[in-house]
Coordinates of N, CA and C in Angstrom, one line a residue:
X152 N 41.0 58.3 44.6 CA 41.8 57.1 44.6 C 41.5 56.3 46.0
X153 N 41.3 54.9 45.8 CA 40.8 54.6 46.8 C 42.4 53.8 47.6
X154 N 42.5 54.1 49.0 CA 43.8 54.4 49.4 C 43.6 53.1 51.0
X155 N 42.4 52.3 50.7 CA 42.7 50.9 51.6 C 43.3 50.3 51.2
X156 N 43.9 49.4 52.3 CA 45.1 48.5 52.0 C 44.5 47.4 52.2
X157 N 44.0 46.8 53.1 CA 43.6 45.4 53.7 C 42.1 44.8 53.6
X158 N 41.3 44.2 53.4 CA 40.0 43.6 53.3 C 39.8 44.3 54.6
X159 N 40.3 44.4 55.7 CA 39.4 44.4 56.7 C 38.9 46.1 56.7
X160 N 39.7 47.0 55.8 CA 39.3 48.1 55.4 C 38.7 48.3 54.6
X161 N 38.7 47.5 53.7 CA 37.6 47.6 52.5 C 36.5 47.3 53.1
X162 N 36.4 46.0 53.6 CA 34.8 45.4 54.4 C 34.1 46.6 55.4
X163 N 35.1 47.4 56.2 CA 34.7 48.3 57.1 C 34.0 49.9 56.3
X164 N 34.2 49.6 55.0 CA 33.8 50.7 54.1 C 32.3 50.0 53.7
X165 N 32.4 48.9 53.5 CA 31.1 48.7 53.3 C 30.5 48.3 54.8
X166 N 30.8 48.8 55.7 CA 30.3 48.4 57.1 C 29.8 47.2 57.8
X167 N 30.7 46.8 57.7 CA 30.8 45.0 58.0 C 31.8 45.0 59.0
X168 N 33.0 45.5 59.8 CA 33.4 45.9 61.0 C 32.8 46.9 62.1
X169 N 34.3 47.2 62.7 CA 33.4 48.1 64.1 C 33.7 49.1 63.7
X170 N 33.7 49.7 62.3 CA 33.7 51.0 61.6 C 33.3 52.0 62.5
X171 N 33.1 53.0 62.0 CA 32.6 53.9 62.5 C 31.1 54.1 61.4
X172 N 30.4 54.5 62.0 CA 28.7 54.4 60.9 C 29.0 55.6 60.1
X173 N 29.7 56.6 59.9 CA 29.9 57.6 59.1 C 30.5 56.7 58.2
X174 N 31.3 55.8 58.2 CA 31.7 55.5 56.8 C 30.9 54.7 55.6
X175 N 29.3 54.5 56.8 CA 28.8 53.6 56.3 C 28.4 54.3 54.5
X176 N 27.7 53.4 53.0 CA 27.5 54.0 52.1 C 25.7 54.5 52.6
X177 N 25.3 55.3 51.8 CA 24.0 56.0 51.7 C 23.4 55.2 51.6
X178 N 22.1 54.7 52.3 CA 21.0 53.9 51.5 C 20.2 54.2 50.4
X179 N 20.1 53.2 49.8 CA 19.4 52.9 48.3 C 17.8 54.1 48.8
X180 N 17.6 55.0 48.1 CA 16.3 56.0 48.2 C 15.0 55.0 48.8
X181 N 14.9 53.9 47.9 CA 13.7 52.9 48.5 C 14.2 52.0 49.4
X182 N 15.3 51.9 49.9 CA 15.6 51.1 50.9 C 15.0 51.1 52.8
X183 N 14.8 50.3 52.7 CA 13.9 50.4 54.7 C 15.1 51.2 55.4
X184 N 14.9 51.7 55.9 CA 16.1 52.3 57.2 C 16.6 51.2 58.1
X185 N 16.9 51.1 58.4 CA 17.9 49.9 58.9 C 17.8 50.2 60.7
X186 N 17.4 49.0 61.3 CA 17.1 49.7 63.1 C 18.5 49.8 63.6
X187 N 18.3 50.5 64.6 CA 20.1 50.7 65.3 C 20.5 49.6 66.0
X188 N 21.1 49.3 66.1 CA 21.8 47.8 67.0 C 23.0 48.7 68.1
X189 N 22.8 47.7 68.9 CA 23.4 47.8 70.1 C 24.6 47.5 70.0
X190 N 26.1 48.1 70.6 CA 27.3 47.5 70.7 C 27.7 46.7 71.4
X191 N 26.7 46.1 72.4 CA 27.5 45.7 73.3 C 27.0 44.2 72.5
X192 N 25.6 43.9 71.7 CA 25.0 42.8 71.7 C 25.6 42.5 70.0
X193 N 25.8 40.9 70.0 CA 26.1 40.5 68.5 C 24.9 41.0 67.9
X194 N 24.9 41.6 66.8 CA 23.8 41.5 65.6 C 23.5 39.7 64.4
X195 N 22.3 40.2 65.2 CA 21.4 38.7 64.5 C 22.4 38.6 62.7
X196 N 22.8 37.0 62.6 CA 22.9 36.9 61.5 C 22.4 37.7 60.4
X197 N 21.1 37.7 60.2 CA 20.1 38.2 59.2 C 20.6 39.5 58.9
X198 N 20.6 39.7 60.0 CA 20.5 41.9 59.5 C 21.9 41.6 59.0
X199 N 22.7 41.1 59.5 CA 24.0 41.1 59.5 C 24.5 40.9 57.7
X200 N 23.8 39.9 57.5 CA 23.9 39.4 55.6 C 23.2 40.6 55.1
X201 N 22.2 40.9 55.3 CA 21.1 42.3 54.6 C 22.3 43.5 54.4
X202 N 22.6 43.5 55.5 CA 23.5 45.1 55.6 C 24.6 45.0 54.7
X203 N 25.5 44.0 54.7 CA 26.4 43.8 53.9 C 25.9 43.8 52.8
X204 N 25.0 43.2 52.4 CA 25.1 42.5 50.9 C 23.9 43.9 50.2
X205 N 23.3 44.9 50.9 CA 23.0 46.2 50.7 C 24.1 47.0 51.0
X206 N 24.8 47.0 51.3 CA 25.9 48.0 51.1 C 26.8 47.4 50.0
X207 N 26.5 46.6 49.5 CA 27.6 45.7 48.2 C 26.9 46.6 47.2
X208 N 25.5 45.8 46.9 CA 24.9 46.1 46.0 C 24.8 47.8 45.7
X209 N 24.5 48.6 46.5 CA 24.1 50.0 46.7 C 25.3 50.7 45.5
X210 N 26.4 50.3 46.2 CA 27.8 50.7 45.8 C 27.9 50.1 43.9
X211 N 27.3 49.4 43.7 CA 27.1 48.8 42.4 C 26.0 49.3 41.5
X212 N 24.8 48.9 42.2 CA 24.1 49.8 41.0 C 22.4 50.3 42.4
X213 N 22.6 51.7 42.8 CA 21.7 51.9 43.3 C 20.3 51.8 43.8
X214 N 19.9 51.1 42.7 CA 18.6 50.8 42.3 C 18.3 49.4 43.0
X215 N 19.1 48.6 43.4 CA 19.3 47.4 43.7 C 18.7 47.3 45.1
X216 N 17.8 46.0 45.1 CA 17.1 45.7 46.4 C 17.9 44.5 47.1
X217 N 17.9 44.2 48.7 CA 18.3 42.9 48.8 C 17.1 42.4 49.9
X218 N 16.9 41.4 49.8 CA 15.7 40.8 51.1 C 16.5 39.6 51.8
X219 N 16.7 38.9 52.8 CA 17.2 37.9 53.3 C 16.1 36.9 54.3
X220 N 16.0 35.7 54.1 CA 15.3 35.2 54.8 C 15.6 33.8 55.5
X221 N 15.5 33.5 56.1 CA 16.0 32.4 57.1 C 15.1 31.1 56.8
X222 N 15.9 30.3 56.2 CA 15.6 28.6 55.4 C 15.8 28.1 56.6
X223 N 15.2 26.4 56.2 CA 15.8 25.3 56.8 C 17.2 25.4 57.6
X224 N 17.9 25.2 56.1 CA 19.4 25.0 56.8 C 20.1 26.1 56.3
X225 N 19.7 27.1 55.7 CA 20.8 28.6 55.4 C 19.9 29.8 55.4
X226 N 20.5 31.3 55.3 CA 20.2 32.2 54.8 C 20.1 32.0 53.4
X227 N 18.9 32.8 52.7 CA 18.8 32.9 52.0 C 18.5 34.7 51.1
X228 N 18.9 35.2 51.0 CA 19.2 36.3 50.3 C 18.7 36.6 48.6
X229 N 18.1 37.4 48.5 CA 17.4 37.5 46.9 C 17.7 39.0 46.9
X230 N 18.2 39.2 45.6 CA 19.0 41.0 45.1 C 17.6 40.9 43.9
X231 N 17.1 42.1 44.2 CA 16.3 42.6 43.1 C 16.4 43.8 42.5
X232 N 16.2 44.0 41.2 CA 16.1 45.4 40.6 C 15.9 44.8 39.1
X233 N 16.1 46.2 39.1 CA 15.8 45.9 37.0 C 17.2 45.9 36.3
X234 N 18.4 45.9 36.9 CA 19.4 45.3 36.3 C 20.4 44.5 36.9
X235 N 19.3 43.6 37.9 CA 19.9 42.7 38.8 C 20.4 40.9 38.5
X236 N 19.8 40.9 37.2 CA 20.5 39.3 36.7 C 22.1 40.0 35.8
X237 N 22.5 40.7 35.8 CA 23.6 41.1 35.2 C 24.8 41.0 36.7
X238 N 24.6 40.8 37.7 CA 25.0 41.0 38.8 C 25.5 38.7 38.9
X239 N 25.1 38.2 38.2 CA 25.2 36.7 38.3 C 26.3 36.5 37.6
X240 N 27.2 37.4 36.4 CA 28.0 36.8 35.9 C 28.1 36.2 34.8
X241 N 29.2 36.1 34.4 CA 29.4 34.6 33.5 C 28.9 33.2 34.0
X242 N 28.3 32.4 33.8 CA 28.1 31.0 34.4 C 28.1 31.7 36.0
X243 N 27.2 32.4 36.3 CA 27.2 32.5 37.8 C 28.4 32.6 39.1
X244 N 29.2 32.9 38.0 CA 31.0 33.3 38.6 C 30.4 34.2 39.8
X245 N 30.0 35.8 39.7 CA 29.7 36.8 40.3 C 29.1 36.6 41.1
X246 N 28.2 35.6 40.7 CA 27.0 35.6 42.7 C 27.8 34.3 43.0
X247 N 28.2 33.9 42.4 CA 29.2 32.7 43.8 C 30.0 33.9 44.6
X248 N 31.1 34.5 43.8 CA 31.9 35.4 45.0 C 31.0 36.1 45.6
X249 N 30.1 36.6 45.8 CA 29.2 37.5 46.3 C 28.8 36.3 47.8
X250 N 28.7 35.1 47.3 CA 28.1 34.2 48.2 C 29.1 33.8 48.8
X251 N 30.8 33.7 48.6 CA 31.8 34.0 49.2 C 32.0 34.7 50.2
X252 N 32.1 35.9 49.6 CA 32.0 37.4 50.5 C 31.1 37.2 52.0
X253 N 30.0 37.1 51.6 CA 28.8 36.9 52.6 C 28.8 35.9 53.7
X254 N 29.6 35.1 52.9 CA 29.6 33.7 54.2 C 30.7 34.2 54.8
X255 N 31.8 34.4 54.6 CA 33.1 35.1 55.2 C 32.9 36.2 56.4
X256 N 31.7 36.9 55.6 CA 31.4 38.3 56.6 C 30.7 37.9 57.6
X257 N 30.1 36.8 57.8 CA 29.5 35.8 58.7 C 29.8 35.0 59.0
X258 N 31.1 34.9 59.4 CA 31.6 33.7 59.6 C 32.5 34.5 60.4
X259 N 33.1 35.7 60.3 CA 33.8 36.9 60.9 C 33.4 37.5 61.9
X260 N 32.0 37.5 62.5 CA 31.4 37.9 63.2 C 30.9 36.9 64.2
X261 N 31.3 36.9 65.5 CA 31.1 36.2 66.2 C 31.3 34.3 66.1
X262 N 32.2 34.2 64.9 CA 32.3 32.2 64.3 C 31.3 32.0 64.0
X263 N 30.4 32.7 63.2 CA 29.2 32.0 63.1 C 29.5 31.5 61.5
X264 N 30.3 30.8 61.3 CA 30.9 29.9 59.8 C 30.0 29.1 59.8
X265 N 29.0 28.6 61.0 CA 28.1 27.0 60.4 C 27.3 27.4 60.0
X266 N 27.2 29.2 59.4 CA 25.7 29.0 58.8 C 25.9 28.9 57.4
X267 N 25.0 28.1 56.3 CA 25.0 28.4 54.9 C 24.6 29.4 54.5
X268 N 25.3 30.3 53.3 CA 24.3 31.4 52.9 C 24.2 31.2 51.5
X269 N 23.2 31.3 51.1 CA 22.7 31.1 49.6 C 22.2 33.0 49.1
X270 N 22.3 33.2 47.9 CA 22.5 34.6 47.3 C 21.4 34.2 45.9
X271 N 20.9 34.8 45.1 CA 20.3 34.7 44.2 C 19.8 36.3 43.7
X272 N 20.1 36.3 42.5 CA 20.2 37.7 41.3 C 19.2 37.2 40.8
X273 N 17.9 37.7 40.6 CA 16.7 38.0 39.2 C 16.6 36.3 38.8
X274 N 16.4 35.7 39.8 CA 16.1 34.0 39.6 C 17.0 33.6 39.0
X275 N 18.4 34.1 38.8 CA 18.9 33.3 38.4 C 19.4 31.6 38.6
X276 N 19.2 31.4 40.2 CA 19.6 30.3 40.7 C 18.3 29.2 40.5
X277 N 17.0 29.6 40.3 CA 16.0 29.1 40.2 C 16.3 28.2 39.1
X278 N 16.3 29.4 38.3 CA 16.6 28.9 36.4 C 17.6 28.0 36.2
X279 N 19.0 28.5 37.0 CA 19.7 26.9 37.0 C 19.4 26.2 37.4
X280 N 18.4 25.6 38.6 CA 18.2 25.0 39.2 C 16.9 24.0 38.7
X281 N 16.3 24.8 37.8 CA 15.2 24.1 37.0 C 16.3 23.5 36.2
X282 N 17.3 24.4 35.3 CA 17.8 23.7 34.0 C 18.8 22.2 34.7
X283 N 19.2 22.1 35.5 CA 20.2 20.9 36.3 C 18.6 19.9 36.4
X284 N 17.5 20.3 37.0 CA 16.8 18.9 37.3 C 15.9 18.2 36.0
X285 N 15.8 19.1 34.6 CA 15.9 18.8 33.7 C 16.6 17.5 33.0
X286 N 18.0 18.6 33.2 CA 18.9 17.7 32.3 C 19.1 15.9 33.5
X287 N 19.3 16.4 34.7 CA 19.1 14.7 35.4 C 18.0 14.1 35.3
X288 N 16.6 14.5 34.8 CA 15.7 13.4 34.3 C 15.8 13.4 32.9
X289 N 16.6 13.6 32.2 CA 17.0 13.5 30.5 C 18.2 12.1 31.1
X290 N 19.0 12.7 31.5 CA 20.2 12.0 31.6 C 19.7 10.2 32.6
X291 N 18.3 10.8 33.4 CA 17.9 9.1 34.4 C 17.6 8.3 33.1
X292 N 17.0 8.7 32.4 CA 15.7 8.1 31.2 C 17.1 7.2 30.3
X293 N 18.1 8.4 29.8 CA 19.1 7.9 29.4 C 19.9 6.4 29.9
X294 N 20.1 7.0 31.0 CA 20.9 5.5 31.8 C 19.9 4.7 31.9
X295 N 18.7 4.7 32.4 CA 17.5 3.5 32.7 C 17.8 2.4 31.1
X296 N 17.6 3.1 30.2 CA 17.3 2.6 28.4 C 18.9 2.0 28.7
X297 N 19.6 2.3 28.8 CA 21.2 1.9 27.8 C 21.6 1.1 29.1
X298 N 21.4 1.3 30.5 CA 22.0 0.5 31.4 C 23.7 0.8 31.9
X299 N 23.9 2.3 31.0 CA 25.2 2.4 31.0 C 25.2 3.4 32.2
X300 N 26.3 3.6 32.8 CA 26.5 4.9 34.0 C 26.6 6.2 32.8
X301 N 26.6 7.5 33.4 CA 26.9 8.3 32.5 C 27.7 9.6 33.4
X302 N 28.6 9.8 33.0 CA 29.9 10.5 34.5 C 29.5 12.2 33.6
X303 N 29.1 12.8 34.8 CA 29.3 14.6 34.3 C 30.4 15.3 34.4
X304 N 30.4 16.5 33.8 CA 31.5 17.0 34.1 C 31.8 17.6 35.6
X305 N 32.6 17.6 36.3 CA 33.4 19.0 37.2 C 32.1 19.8 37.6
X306 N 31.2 19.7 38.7 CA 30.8 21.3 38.8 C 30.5 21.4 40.2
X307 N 30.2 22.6 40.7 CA 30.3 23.0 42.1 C 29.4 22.4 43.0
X308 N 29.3 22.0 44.4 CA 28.5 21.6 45.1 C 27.2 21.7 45.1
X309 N 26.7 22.7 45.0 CA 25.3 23.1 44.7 C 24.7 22.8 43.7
X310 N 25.1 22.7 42.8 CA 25.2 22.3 41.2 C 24.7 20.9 41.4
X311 N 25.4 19.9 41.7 CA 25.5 18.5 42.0 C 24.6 18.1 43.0
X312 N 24.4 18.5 44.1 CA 23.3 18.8 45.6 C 21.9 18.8 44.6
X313 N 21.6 19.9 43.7 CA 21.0 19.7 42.8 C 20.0 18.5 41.7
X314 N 21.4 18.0 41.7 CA 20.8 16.7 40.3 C 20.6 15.7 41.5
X315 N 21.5 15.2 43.0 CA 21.1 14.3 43.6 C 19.5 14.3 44.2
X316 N 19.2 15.5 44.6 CA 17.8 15.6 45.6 C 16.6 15.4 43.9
X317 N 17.3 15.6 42.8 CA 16.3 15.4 41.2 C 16.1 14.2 41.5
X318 N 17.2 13.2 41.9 CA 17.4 11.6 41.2 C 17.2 11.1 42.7
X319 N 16.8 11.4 43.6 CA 17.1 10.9 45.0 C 16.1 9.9 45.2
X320 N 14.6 10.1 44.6 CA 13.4 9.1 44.2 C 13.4 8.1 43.6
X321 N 14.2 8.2 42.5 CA 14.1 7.6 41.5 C 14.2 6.3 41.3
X322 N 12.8 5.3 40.5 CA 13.3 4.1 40.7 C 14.1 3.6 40.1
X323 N 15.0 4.1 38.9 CA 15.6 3.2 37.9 C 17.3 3.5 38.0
X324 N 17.3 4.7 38.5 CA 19.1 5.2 38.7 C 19.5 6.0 39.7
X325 N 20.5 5.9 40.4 CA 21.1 6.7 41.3 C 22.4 7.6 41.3
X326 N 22.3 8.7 41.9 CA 23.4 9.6 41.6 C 24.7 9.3 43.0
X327 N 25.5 9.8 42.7 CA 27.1 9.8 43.4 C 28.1 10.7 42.8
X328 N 28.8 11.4 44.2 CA 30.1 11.9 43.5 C 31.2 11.7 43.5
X329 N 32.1 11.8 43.4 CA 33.2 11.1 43.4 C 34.7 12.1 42.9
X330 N 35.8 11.9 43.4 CA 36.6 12.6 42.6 C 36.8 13.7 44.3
X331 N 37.8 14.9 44.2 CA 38.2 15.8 45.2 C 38.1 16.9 44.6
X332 N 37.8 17.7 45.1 CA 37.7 19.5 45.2 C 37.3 19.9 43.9
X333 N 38.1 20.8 42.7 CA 37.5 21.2 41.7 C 37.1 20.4 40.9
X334 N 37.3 19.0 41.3 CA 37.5 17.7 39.5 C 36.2 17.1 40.4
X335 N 35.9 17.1 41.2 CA 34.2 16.3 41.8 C 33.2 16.6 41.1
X336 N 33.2 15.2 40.6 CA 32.0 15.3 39.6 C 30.6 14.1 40.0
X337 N 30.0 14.4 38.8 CA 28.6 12.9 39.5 C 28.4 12.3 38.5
X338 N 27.8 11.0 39.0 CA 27.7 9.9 37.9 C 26.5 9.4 38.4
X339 N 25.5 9.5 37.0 CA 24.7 8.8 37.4 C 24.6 7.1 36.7
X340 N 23.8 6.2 37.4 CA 24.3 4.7 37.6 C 22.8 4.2 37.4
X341 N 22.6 2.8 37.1 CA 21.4 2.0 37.3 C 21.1 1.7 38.6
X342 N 20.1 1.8 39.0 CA 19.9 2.0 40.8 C 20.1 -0.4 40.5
X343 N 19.8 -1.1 39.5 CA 20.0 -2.2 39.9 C 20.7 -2.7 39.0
X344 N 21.7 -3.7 39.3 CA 22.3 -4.5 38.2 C 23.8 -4.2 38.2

């Protein structure tokens, strides 16, 4: 029975506090060994998302790889294995909290909250990411012909960040969002008229 009370004990079980390294979990058989870090010195973001999000996954399904690599403007993080798109969820519910999680545990350590961190399961985010810039050059083509706006539903930042950088070119229509927190949605418009 598992007998923590608080996140900051749970987190410290997966070794994301100043645990003790005995509690840390076992590494994955093919996993790198991990180099020792110093107490006195912050640990580099990077390792910092790796360790975590390998001691998530580890705890979940063994076999599970994570790589993290340093973008533009965020970390970027990719979970691999052979039963690693099952890890995304319903509609990608599960690697958002996972991408929750991660930014929190980095954000915890030393205030480093300005960094983004992005998560991706077995391409899943690719695949949405193709299927969103799809449907906005279905939906430009649409508004261009009819001249009408056409308002989407509700969906999360990334989602929408998405369809704008699709339509950001474009000569015939332009995107915007509009609306506050869960109900922000985007409309796309005739760039003239």
């Amino acid at each position: 029975m598992d007998n923590r009370t608080n996140l900051d004990d749970y987190l410290a079980g997966l070794g994301i506090s100043d645990a003790d390294e005995s509690e840390l979990p076992p590494p994955a058989p093919d996993a790198a060994p991990s180099a020792p870090t110093l107490e006195a010195a912050p640990e580099d973001p990077r390792a910092a998302l790796e360790r975590f999000l390998q001691g998530l996954v580890t705890r979940i399904d063994p076999g599970l790889n994570v790589t993290v690599r340093e973008a533009e403007d965020a970390l970027e993080a990719e979970i691999t294995g052979e039963h690693a798109a099952r890890l995304a969820g319903r509609d990608g519910r599960t690697l958002g909290a996972i991408e929750v999680l991660a930014y929190t545990v980095l954000a915890k350590q030393e205030g480093r909250g300005h960094l983004r961190v992005r998560v991706d399961v077995g391409g899943f985010r690719k695949r949405q990411a193709d299927t969103l810039t799809k449907l906005a050059e279905r939906l430009a083509v649409q508004v261009a012909k009819s001249g009408e706006p056409h308002e989407l539903q509700p969906m999360p930042p990334a989602e929408r960040r998405v369809i704008h950088i699709a339509l950001k070119e474009h000569p015939d229509v332009m995107s915007e969002s509009i609306g506050e927190g869960a109900a922000r949605r985007l409309i796309i418009r005739p760039r003239h008229g």
